[in-house]
Coordinates of C-alpha atoms in Angstrom, one line a residue:
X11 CA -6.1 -15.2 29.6
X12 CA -7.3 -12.2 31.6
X13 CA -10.5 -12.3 33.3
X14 CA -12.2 -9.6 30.9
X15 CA -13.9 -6.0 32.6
X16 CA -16.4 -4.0 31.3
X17 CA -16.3 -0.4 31.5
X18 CA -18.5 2.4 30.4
X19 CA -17.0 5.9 29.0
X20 CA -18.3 8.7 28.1
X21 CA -16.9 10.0 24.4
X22 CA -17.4 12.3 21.8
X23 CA -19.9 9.9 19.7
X24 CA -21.4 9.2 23.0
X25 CA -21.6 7.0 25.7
X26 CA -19.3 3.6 24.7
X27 CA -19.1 0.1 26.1
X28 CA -15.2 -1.0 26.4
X29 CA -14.7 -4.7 27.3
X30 CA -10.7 -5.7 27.7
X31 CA -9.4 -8.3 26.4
X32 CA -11.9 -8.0 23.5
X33 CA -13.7 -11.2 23.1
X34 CA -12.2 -13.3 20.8
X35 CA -15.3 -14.3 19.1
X36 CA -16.0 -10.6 18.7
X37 CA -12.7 -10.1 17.3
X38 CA -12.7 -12.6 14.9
X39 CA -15.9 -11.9 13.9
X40 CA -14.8 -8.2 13.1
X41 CA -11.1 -9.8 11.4
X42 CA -13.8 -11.6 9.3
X43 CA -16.1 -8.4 8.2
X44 CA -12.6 -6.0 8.1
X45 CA -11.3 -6.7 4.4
X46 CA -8.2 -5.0 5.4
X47 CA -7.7 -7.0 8.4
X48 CA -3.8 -8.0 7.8
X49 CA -2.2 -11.2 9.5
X50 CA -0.5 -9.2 12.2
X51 CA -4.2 -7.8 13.3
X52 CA -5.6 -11.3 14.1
X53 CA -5.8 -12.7 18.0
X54 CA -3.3 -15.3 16.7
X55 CA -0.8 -12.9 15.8
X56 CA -1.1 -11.3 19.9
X57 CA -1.3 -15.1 21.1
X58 CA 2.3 -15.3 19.2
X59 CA 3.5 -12.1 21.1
X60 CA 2.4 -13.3 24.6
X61 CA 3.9 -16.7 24.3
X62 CA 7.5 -15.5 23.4
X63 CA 7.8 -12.7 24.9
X64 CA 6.6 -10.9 28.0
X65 CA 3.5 -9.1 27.4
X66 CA 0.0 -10.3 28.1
X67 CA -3.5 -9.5 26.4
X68 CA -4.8 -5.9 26.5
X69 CA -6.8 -5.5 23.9
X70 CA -10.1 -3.5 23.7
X71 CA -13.5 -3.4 22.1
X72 CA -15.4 -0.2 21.8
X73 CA -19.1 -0.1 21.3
X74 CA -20.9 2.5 20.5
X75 CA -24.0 3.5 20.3
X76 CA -24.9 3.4 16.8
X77 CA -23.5 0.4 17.1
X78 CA -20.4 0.6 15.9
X79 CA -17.4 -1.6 17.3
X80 CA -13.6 -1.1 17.2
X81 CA -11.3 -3.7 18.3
X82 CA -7.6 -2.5 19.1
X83 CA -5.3 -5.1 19.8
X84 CA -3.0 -4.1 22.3
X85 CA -0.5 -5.7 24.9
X86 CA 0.9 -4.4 28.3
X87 CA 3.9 -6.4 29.9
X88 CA 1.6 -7.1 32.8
X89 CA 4.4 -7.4 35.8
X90 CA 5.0 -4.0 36.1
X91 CA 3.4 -1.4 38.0
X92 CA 0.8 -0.1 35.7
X93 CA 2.3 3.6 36.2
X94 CA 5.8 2.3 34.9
X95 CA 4.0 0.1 31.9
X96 CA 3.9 0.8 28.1
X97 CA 0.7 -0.4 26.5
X98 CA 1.4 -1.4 22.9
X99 CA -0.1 -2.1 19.6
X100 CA 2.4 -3.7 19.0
X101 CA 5.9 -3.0 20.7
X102 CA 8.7 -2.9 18.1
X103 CA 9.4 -5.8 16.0
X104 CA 5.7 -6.8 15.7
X105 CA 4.7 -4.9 12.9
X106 CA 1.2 -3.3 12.3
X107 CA -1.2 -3.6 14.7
X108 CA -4.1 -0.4 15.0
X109 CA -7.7 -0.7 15.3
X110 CA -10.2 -2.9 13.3
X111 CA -13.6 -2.8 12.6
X112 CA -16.5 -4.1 9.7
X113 CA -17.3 -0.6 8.4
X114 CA -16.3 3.3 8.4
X115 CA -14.9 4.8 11.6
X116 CA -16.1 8.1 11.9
X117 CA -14.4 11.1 13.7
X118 CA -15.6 11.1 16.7
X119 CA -15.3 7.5 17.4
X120 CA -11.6 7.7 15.9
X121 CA -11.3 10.8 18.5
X122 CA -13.0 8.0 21.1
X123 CA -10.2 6.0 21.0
X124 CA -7.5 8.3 21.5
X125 CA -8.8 9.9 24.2
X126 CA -9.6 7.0 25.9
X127 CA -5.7 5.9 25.2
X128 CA -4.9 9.5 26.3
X129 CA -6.4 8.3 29.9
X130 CA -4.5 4.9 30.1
X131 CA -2.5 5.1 33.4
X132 CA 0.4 3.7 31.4
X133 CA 3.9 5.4 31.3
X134 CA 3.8 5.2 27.0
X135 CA 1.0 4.0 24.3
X136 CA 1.6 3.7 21.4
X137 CA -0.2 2.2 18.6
X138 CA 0.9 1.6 14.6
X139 CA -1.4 2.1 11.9
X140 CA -2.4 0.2 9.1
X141 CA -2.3 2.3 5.4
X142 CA -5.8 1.9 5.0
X143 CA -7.5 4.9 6.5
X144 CA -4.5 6.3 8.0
X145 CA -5.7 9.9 6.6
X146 CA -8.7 9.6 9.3
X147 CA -6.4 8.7 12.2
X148 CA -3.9 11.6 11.6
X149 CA -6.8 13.8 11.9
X150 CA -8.3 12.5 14.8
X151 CA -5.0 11.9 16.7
X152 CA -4.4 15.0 20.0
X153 CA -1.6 17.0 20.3
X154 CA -0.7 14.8 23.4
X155 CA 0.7 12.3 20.7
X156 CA 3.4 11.9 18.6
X157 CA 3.7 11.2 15.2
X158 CA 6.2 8.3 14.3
X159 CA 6.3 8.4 10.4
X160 CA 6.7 4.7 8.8
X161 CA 6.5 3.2 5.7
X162 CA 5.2 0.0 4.6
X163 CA 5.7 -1.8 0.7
X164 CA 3.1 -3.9 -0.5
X165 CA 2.5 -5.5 -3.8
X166 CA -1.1 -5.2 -5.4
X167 CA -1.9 -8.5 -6.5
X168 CA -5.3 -7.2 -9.0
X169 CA -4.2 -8.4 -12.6
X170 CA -2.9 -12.1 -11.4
X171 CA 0.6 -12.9 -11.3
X172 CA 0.9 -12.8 -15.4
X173 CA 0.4 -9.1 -15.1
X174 CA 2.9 -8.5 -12.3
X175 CA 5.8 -10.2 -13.4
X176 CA 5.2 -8.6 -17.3
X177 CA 4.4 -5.0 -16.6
X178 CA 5.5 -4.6 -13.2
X179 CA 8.6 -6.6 -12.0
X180 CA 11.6 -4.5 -12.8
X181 CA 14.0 -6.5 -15.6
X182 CA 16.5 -6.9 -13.3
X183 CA 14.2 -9.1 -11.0
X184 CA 13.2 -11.4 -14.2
X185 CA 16.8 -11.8 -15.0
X186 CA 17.9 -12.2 -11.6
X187 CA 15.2 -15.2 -11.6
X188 CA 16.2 -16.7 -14.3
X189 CA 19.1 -16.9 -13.5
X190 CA 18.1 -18.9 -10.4
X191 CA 16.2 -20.9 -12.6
X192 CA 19.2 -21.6 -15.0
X193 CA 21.7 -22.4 -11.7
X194 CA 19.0 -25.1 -10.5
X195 CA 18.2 -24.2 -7.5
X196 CA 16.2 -26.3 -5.4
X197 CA 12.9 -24.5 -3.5
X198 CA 10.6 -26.2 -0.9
X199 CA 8.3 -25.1 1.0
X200 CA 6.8 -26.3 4.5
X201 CA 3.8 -25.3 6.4
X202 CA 4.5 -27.7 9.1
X203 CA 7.5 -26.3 11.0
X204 CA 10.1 -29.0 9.6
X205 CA 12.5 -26.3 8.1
X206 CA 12.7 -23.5 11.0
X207 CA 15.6 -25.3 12.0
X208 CA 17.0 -24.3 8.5
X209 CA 15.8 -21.1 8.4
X210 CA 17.2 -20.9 11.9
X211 CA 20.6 -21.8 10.6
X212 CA 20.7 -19.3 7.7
X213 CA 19.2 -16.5 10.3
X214 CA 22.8 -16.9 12.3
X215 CA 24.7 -16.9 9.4
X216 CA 23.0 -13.7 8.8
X217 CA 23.5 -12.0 12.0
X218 CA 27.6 -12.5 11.1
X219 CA 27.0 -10.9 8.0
X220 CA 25.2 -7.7 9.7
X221 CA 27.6 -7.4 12.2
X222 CA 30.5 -6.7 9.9
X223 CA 28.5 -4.5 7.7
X224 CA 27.2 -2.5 10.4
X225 CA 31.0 -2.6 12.1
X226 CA 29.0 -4.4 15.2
X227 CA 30.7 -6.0 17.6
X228 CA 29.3 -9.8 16.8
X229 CA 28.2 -10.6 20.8
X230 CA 26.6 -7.3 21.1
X231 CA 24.9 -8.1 17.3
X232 CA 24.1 -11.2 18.4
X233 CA 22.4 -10.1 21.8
X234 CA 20.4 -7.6 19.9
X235 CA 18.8 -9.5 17.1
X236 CA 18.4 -12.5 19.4
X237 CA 16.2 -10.4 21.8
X238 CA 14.5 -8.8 19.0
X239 CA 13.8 -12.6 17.7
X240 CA 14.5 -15.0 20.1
X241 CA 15.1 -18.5 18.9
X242 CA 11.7 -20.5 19.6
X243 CA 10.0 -17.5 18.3
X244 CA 9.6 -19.1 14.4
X245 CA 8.6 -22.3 15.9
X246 CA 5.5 -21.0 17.9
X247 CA 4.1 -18.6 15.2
X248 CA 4.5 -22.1 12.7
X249 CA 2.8 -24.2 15.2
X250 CA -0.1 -21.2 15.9
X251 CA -0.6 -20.5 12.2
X252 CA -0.3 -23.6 11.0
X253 CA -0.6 -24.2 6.9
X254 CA -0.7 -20.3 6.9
X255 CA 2.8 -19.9 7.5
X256 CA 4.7 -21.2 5.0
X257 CA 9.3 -21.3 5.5
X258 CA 10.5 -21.1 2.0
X259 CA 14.0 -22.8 1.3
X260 CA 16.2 -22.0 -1.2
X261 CA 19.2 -24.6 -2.0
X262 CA 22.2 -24.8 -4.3
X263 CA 23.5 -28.3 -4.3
X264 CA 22.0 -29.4 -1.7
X265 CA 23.4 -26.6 1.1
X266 CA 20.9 -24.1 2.5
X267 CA 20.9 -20.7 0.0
X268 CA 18.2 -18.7 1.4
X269 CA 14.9 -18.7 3.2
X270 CA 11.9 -16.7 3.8
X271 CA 8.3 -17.0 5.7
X272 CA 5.4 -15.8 4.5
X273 CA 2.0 -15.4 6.7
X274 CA -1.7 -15.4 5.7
X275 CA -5.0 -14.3 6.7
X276 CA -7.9 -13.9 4.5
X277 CA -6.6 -12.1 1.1
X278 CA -3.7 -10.6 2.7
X279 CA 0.4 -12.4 2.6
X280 CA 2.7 -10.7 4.3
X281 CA 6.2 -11.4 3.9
X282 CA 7.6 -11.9 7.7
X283 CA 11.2 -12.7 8.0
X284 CA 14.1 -13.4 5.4
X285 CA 17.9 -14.7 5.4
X286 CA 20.3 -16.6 4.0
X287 CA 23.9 -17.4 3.2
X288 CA 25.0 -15.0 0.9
X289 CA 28.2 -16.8 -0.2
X290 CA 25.8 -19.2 -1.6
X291 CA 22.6 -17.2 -1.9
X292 CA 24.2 -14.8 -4.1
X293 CA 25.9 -16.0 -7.2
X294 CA 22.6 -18.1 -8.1
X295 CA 20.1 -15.5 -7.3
X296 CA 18.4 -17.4 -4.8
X297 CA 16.4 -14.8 -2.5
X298 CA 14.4 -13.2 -5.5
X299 CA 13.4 -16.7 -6.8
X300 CA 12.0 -17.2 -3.7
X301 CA 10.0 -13.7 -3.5
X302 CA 9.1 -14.3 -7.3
X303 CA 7.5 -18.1 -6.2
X304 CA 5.6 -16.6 -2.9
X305 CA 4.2 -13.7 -4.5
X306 CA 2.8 -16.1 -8.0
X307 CA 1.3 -18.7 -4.8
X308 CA -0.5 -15.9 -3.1
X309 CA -1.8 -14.8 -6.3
X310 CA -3.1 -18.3 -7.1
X311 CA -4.4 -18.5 -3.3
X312 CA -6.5 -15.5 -4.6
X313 CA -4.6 -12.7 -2.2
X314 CA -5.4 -9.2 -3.0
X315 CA -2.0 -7.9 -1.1
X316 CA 1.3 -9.2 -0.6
X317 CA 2.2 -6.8 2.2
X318 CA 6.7 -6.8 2.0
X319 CA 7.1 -5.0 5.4
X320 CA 8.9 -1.6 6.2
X321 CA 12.2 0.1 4.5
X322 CA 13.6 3.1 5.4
X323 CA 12.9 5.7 2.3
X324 CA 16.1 5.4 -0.1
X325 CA 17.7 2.2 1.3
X326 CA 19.0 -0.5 -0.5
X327 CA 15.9 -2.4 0.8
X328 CA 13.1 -0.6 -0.6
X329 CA 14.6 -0.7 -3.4
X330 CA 15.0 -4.3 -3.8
X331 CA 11.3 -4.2 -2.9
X332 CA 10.1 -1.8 -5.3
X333 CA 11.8 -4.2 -8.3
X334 CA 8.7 -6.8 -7.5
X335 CA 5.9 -3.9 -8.0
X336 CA 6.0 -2.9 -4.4
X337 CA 4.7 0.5 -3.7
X338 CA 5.2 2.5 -0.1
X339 CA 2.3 3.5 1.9
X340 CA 2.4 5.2 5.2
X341 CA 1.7 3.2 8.2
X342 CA 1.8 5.6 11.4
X343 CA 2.6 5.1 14.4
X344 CA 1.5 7.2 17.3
X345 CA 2.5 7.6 20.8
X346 CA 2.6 9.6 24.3
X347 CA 4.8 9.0 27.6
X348 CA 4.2 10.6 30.7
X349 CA 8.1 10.7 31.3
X350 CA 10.6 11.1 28.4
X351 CA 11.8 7.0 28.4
X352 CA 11.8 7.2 24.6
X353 CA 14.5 10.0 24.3
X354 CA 16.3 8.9 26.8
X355 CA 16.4 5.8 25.4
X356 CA 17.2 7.2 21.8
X357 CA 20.1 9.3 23.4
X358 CA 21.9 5.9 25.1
X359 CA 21.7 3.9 21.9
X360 CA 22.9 6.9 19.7
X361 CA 25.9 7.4 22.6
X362 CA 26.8 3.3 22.4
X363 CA 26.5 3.3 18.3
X364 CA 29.0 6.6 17.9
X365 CA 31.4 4.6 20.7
X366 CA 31.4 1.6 18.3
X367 CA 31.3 3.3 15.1
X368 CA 28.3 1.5 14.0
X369 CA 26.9 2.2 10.4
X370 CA 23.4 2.0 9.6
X371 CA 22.8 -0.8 6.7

């Protein structure tokens, strides 16, 4: 872990103490007080991040002197020179990260924190906002960065899982589960890391399928999704979560259907990764039995919020989604570069998806 430093800055709600990394005590303690601290927030979700990929802890506390504290969790890759670095929160394929804190943020501590990211000698920072008080961040965010629009689904667990699969599953979900129920199919779950190896299995089988929907060359498919979520990754956010991460597996006679994994942290389940074999997943239904059994569990675990992830608006995928009572909030993301990577970036992969004919699932 980084040896942490203490700085002093001057802001607009006055002089503020920063200390990177935040202490974890201090950022537990916050996670603790914040009821909408979500799983991917925690100092287990960055401890996850840093020990499968290459980033290293870069968090920050801010306090102020009302005494008022922020924690942003935040990761830099650490190797490179700081001018050629990208400070994250969190770099793509984490999720949500943002600040966190026990009670209102007002503007001028929200306008604290940018402008102390503004001065970051990083080459791009960028952080992704939770829903919750998203409205306050827009408003406080500078020119100098750039609004990312995303969208997350979440299910509102209030009413008990009675209420959610009669008034606001969609019909086709209940018939589509009992249908599963009708074919039989087998459901376990673990929350000791026995069935990543399954899951595993059914995430390769997957990555075939993408590739020939997306026409994707399968090596290049398999490249990409492999360093998006590298195998291992599964196994060391099981062994840090522990009995809050629970792989669900569905079968039909006795071969692997479908899988999913669910996190948790406080009141909050978030639904992390999902596939399956859909030449056996399919005809039986399996995948929404397994959203209908995770989302009943967290509502007997006494969750408040079954967060589904991000869909792009109008896919196929929010719409599956929105059939379990899922609604679509706006999660931000801001950023700023001092040299256009991003576009540059943007303008290679659009050049390499037009050479391959790639379609967008």
């Amino acid at each position: 872990m980084n040896t942490p430093a203490e700085l002093l800055i001057d802001t607009a709600a006055g002089p503020a103490h920063v200390t990177t990394p935040a202490p974890r005590g201090t950022w537990w303690d916050l996670a603790a007080r914040d009821p909408d601290t979500s799983v991917t927030q925690t100092p287990t979700w960055l401890d996850c991040l840093c020990e499968t990929g290459p980033y290293r802890d870069a968090s920050r506390l801010y306090v102020f002197p009302d005494g008022g504290r922020i924690v942003l969790p935040l990761v830099n890759r650490g190797r490179r020179p700081r001018q050629l670095d990208a400070e994250e929160s969190w770099p793509a394929g984490w999720g949500i990260g943002g600040p966190l804190t026990p009670g209102d943020v007002t503007p001028e501590q929200a306008r604290a924190l940018f402008d102390d990211l503004a001065h970051r000698p990083a080459l791009r920072v960028g952080v992704r906002f939770r829903p919750q008080g998203a409205e306050l961040w827009q408003r406080a965010a500078p020119a100098t960065f750039r609004l990312e629009p995303h969208m997350t689904q979440a299910v509102d667990l209030d009413g008990g899982f009675g209420t959610l699969w009669q008034d606001r599953f969609h019909s086709r979900v209940r018939r589509d589960v009992r249908r599963a129920e009708k074919a039989h199919v087998d459901v376990e779950v673990d929350r000791t890391g026995r069935l990543v190896p399954v899951f595993q299995e059914l995430y390769e089988q997957s990555i075939e399928r993408w590739a020939a929907q997306q026409h994707e060359p399968l090596a290049l498919a398999r490249w990409r999704r492999r360093r998006e979520f590298p195998t291992g990754r599964l196994a060391a956010v099981a062994a840090r979560f522990g009995a809050s991460c629970a792989v669900w597996v569905a079968w039909n006679a006795g071969e692997p259907a479908a899988s999913i994994v669910v996190l948790r942290h406080g009141p909050h389940a978030k639904f992390w990764r999902a596939a399956m074999n859909r030449d056996v997943a399919h005809p039986v239904r399996a995948t929404p039995l397994l959203y209908r059994l995770a989302i009943e569990e967290a509502c007997e675990q006494g969750c408040r919020i079954f967060d589904l992830g991000e869909s792009a608006p109008g896919s196929s995928l929010e719409h599956f989604k929105a059939g379990f009572g899922a609604e679509s909030r706006p999660s931000p993301r801001y950023w700023r570069e001092r040299l256009p990577v991003s576009t540059v970036e943007r303008v290679l992969r659009t050049a390499v998806k037009r050479a391959i004919r790639f379609q967008d699932a």
